[in-house]
Tab-separated table of N, CA, C and O and ligand atoms in Angstrom:
chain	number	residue	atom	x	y	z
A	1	UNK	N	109.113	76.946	66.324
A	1	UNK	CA	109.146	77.177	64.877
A	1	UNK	C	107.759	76.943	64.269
A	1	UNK	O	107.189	77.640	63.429
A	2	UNK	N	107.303	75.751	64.900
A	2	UNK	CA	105.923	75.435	64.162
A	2	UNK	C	104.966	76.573	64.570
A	2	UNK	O	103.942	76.738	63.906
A	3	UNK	N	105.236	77.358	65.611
A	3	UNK	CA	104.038	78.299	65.979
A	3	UNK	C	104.200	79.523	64.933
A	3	UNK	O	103.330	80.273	64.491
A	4	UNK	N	105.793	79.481	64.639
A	4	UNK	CA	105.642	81.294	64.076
A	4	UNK	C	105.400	81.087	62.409
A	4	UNK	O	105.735	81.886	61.535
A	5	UNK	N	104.864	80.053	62.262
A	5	UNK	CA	104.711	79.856	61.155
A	5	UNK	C	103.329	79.651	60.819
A	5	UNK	O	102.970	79.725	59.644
A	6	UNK	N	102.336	79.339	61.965
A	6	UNK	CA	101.181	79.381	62.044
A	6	UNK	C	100.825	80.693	61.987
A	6	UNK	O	99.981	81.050	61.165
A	7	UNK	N	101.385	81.541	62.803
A	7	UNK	CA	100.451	82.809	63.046
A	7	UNK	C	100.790	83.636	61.368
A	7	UNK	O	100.029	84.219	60.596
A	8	UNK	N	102.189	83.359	61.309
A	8	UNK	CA	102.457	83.979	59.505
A	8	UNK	C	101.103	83.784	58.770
A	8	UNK	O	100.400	84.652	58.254
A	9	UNK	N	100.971	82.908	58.818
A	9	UNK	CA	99.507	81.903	58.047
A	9	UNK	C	98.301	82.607	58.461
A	9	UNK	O	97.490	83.050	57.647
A	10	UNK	N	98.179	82.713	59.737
A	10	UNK	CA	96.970	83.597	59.699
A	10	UNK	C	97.071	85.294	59.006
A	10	UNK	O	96.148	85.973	58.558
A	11	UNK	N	98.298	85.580	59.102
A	11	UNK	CA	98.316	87.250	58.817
A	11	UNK	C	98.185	87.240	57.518
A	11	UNK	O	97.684	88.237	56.999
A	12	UNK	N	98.568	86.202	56.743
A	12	UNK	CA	98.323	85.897	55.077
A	12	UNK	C	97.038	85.852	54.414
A	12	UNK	O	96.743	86.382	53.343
A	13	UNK	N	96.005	84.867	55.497
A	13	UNK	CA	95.113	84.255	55.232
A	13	UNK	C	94.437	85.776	55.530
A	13	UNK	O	93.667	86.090	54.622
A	14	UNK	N	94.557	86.844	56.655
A	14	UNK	CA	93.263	87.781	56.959
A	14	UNK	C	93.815	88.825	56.013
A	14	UNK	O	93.035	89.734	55.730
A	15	UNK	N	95.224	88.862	55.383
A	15	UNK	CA	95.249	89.900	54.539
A	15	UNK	C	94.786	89.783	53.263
A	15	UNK	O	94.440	90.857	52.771
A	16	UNK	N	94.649	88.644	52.440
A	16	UNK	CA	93.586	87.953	51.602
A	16	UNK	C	92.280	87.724	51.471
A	16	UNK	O	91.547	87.391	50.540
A	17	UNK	N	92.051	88.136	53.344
A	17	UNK	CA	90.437	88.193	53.133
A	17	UNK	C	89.781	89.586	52.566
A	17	UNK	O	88.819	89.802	51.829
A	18	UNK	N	90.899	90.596	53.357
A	18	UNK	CA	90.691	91.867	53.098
A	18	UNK	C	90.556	92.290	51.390
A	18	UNK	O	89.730	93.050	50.884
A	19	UNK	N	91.737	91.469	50.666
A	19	UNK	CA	91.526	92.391	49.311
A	19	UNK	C	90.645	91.407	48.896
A	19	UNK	O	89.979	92.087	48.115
A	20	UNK	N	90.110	90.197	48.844
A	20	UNK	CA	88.936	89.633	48.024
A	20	UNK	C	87.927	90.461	48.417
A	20	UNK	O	87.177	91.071	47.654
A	21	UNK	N	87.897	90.497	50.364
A	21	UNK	CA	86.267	91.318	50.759
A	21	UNK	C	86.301	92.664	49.308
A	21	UNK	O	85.368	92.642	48.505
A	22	UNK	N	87.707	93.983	49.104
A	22	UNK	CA	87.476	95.121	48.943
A	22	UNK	C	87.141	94.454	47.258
A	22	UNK	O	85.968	94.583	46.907
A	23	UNK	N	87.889	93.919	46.461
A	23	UNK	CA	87.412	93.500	45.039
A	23	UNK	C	85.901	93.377	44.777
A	23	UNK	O	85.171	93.872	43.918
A	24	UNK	N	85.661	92.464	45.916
A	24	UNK	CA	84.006	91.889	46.344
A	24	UNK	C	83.316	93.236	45.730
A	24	UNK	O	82.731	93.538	44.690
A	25	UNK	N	83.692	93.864	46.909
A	25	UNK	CA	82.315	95.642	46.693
A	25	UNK	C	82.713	96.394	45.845
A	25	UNK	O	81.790	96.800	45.139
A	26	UNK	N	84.182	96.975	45.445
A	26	UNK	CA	84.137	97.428	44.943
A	26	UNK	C	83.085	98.129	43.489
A	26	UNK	O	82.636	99.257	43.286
A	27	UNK	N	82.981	96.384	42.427
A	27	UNK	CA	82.056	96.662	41.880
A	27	UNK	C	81.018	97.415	41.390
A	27	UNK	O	80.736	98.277	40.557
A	28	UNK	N	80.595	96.759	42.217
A	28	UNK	CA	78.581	97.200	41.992
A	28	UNK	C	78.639	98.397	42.298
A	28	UNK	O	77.736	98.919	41.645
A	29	UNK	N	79.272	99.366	43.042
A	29	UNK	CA	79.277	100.646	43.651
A	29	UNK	C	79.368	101.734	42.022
A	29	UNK	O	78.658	102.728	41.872
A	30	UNK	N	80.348	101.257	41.011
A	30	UNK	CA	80.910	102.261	40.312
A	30	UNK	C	79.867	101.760	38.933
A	30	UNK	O	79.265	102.688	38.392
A	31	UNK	N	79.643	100.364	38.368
A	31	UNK	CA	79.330	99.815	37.311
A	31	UNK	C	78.072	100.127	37.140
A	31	UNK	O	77.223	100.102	38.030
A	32	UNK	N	77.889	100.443	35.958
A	32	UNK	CA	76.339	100.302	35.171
A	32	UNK	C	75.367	99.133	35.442
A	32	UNK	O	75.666	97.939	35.472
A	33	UNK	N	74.422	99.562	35.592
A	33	UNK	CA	73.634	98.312	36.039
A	33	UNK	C	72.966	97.753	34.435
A	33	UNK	O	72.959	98.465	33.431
A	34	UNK	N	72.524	96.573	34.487
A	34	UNK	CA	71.625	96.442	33.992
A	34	UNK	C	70.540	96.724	33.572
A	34	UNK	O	69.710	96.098	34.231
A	35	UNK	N	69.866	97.607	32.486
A	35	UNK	CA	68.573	98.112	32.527
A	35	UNK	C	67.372	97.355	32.509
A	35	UNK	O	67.399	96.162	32.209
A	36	UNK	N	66.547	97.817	32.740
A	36	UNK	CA	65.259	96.822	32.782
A	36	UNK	C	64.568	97.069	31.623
A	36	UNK	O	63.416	96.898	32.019
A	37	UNK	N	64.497	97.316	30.625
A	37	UNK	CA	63.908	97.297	29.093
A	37	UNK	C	63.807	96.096	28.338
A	37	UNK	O	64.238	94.980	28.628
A	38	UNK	N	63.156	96.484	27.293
A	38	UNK	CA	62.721	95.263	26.393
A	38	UNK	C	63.977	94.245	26.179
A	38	UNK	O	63.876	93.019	26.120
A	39	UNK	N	65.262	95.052	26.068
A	39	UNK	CA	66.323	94.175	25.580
A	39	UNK	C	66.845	93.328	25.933
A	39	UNK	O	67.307	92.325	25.388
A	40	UNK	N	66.778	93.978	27.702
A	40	UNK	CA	67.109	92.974	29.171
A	40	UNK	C	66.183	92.238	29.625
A	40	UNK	O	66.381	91.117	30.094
A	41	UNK	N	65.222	92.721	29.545
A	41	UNK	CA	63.901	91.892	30.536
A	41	UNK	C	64.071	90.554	30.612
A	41	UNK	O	64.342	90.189	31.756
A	42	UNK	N	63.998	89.535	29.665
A	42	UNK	CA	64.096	88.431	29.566
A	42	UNK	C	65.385	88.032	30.655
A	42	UNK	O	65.044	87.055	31.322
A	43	UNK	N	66.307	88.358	30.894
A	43	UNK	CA	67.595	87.805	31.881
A	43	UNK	C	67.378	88.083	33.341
A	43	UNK	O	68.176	87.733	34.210
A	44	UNK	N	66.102	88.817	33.598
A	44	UNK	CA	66.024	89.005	34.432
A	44	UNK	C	65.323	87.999	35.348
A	44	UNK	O	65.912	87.609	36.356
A	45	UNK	N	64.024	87.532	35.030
A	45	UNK	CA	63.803	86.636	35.226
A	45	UNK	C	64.362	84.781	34.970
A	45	UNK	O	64.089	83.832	35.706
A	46	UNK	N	65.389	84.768	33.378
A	46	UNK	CA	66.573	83.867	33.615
A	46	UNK	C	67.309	83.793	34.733
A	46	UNK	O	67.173	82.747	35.368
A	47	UNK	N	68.274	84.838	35.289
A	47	UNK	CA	68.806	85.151	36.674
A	47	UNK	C	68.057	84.522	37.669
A	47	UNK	O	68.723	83.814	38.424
A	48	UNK	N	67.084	84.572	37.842
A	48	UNK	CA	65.753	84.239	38.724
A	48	UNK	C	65.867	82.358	38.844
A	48	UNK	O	66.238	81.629	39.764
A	49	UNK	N	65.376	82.079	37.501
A	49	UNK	CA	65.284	80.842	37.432
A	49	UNK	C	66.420	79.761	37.264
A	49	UNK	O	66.258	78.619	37.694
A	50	UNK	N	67.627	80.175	36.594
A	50	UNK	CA	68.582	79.435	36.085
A	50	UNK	C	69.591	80.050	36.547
A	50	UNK	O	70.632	79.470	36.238
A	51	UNK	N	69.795	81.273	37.350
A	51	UNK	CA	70.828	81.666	37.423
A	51	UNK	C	72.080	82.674	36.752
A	51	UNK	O	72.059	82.594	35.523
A	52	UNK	N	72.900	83.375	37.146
A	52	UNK	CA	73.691	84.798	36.528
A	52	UNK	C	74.566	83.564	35.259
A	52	UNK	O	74.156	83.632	34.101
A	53	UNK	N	75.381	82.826	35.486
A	53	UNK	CA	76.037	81.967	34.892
A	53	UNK	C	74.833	81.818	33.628
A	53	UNK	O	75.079	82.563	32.679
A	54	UNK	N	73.829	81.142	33.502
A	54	UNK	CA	73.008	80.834	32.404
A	54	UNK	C	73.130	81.539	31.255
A	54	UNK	O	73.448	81.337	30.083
A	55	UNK	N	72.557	82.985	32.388
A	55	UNK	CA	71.604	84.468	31.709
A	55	UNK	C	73.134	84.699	30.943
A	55	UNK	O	73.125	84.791	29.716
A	56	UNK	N	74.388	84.788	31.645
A	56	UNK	CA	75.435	85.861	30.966
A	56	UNK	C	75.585	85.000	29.415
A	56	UNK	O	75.910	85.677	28.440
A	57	UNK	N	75.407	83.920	29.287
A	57	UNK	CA	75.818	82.896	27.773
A	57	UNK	C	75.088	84.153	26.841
A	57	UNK	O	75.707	84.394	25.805
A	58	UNK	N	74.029	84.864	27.043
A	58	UNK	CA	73.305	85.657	25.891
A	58	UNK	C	73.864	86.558	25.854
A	58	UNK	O	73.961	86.865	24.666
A	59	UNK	N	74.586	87.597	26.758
A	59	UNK	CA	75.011	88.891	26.430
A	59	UNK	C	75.991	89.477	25.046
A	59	UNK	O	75.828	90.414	24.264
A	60	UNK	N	77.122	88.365	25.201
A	60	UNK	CA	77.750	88.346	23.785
A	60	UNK	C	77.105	88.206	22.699
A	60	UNK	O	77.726	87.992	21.658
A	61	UNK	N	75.887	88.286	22.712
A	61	UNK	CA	75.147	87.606	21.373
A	61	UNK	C	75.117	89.066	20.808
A	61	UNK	O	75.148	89.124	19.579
A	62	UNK	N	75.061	90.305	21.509
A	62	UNK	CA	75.212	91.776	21.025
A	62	UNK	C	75.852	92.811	21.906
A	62	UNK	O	75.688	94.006	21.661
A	63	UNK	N	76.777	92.284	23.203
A	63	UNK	CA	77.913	92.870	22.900
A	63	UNK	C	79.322	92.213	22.552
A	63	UNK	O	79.880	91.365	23.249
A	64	UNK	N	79.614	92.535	21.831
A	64	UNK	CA	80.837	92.986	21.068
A	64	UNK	C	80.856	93.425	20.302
A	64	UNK	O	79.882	93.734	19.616
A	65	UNK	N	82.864	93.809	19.923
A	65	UNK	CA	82.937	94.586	19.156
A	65	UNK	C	82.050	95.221	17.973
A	65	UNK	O	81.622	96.364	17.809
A	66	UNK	N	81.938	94.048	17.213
A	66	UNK	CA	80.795	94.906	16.054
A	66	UNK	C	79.265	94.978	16.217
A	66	UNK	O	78.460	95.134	15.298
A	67	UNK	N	79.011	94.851	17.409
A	67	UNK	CA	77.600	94.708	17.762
A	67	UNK	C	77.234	96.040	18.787
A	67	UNK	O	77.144	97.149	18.261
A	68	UNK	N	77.024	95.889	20.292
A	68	UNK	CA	76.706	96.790	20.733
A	68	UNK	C	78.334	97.013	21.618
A	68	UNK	O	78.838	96.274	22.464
A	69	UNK	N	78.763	98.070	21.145
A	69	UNK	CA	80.707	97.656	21.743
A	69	UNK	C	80.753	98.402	22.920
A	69	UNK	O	80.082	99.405	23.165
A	70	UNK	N	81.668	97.802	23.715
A	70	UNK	CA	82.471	98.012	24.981
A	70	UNK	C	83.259	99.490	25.054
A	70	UNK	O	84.130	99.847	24.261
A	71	UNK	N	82.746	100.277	26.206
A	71	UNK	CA	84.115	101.692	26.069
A	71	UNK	C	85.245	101.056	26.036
A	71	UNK	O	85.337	99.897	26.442
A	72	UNK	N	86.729	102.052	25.318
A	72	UNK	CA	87.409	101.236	26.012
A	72	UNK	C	87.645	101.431	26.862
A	72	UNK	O	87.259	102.392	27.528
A	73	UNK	N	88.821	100.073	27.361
A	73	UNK	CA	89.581	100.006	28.494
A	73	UNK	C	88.805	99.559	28.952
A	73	UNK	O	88.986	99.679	30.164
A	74	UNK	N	87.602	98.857	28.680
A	74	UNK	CA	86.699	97.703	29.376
A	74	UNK	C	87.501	96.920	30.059
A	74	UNK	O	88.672	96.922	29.677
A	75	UNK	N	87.124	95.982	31.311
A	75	UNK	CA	87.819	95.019	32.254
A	75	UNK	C	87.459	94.156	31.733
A	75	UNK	O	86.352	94.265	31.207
A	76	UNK	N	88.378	92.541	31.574
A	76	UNK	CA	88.128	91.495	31.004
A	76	UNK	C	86.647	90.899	31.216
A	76	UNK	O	86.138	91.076	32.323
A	77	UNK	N	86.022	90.301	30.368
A	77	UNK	CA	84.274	90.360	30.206
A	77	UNK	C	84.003	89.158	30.254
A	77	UNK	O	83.079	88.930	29.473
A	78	UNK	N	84.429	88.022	30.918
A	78	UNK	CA	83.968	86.308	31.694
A	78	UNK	C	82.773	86.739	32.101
A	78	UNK	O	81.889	86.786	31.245
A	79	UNK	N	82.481	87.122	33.384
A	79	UNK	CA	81.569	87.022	33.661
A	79	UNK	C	80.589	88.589	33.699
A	79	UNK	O	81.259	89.603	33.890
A	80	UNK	N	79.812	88.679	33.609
A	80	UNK	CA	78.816	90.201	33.101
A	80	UNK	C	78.013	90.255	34.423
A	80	UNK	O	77.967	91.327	35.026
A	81	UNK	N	77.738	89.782	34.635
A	81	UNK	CA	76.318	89.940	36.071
A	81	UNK	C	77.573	89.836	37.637
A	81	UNK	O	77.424	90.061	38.838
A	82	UNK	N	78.733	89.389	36.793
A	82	UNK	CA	79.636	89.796	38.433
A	82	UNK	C	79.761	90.528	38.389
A	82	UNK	O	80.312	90.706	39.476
A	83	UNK	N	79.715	91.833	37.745
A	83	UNK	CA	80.279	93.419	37.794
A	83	UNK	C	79.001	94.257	37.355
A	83	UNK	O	78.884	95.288	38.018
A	84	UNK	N	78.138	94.085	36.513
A	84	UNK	CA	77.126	94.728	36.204
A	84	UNK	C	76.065	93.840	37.171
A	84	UNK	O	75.713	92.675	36.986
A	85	UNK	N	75.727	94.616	38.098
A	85	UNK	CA	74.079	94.029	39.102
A	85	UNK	C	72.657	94.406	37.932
A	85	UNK	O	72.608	95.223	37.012
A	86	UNK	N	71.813	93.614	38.347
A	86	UNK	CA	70.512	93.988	37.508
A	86	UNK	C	69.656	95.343	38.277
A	86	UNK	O	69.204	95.451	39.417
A	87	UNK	N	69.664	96.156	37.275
A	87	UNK	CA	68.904	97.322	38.417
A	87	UNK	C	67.624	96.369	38.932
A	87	UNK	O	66.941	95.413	38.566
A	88	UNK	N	67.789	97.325	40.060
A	88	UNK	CA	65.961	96.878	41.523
A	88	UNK	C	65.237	97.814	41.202
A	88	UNK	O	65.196	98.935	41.711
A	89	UNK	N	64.642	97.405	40.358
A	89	UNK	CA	63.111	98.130	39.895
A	89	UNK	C	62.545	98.814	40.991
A	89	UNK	O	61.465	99.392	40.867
B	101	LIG	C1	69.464	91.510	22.224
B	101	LIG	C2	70.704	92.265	22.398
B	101	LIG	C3	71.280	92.388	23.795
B	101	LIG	C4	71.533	91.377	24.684
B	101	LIG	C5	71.300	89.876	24.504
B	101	LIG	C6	72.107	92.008	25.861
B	101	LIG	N1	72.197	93.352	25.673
B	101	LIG	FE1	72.941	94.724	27.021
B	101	LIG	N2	72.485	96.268	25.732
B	101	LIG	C7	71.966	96.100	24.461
B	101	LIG	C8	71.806	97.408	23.861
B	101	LIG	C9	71.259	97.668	22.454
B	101	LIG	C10	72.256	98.350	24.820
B	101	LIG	C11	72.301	99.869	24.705
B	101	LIG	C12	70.928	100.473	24.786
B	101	LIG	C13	70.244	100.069	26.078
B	101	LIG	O1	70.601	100.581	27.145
B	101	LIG	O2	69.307	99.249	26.009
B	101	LIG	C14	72.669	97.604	25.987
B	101	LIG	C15	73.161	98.172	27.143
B	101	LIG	C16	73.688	97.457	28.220
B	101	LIG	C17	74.312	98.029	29.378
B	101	LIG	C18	74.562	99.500	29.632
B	101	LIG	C19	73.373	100.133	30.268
B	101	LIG	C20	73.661	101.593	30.508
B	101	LIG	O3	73.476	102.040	31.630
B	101	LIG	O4	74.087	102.266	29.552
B	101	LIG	C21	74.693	97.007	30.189
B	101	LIG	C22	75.408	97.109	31.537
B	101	LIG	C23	74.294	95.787	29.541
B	101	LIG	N3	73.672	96.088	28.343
B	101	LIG	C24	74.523	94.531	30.039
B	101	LIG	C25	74.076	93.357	29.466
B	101	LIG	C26	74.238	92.048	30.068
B	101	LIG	C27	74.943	91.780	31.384
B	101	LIG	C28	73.670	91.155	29.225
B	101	LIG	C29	73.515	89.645	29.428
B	101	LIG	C30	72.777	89.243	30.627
B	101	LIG	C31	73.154	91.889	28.079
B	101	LIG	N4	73.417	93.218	28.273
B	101	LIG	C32	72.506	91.311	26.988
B	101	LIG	C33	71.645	94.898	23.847
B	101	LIG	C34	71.713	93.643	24.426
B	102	LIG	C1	85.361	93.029	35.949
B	102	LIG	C2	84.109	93.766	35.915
B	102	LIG	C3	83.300	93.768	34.616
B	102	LIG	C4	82.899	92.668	33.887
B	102	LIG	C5	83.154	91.204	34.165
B	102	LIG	C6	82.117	93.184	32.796
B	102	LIG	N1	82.086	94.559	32.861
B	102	LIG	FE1	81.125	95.821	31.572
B	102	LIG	N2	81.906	97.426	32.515
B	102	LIG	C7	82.683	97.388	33.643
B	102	LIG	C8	83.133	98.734	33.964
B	102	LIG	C9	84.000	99.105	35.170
B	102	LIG	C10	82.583	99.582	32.969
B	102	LIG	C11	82.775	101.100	32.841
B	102	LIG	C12	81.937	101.839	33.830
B	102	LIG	C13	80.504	101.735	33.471
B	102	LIG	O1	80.096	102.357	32.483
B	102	LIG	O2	79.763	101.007	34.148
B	102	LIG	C14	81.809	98.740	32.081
B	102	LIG	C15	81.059	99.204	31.022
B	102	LIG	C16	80.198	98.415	30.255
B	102	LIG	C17	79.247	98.906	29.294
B	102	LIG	C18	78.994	100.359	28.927
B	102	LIG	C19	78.088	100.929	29.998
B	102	LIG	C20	77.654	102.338	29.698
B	102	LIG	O3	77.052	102.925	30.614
B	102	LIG	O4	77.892	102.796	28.585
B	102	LIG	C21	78.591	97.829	28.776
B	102	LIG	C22	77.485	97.817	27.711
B	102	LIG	C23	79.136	96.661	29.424
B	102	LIG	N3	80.112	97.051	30.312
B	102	LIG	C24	78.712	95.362	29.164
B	102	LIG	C25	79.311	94.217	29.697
B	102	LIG	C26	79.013	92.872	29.260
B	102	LIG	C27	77.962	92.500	28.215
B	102	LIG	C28	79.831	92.047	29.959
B	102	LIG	C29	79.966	90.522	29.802
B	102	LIG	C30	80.303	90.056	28.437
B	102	LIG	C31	80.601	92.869	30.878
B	102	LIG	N4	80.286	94.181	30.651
B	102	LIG	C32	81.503	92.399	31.820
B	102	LIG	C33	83.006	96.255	34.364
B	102	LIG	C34	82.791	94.943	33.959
């Protein structure tokens, strides 16, 4: 009993690896990157020094709604640099 309950566990554990790995890439493949212009520049090098977590605290400062707005049907917007990569110059 204790064995077929182990291997259950593994078929759980590698089918979980699979949809985090496909969520993982998905991403960056389809999303807008980041531009490198006057508006962005500064996060880029934040990213660099302090990290995606830091840099994303500024983005809301002009997007939203009444600022620079979201298409809809935007995906929930926590984190910005997990789904939008900074373009590679
Ligand atoms: C000072 C205001 C401002 C801040 C802060 C800001 N943005 Fe923007 N962003 C803009 C404006 C204006 C545009 C549309 C024009 C452009 O492309 O520059 C834009 C466009 C974009 C686009 C779309 C680019 C495209 O291909 O159309 C993405 C993605 C983006 N911003 C992500 C971010 C992220 C992520 C952050 C935080 C790290 C951020 N922005 C911070 C003003 C800002
Ligand atoms: C879960 C993934 C995800 C997160 C998190 C996310 N976005 Fe997006 N964003 C997308 C997708 C998908 C689109 C639509 C396809 C595209 O235009 O890239 C989009 C579109 C945009 C656009 C319009 C791009 C264009 O070309 O017109 C902007 C601007 C933008 N997002 C900014 C942000 C900002 C700022 C944040 C953080 C507050 C954020 N996004 C968080 C996935 C995400």
């Amino acid at each position: 009993m204790a064995f077929s309950f182990k291997k259950r566990d593994l078929i759980l554990i590698a089918v979980a690896i699979l949809i985090l790995a496909f969520l993982w890439q998905a991403p960056p493949e389809s999303t807008s990157r980041v531009p490198f212009d006057d508006t962005h520049r500064r996060f880029f090098d934040l990213v660099k020094s302090d990290g995606k977590k830091a840099a994303e605290k500024f983005c809301e400062e002009c997007h939203y709604p009444g600022g620079v707005p979201f298409p809809p049907g935007h995906p929930p917007k926590s984190r910005c640099l997990f789904c939008h990569k900074l373009t590679t110059p």
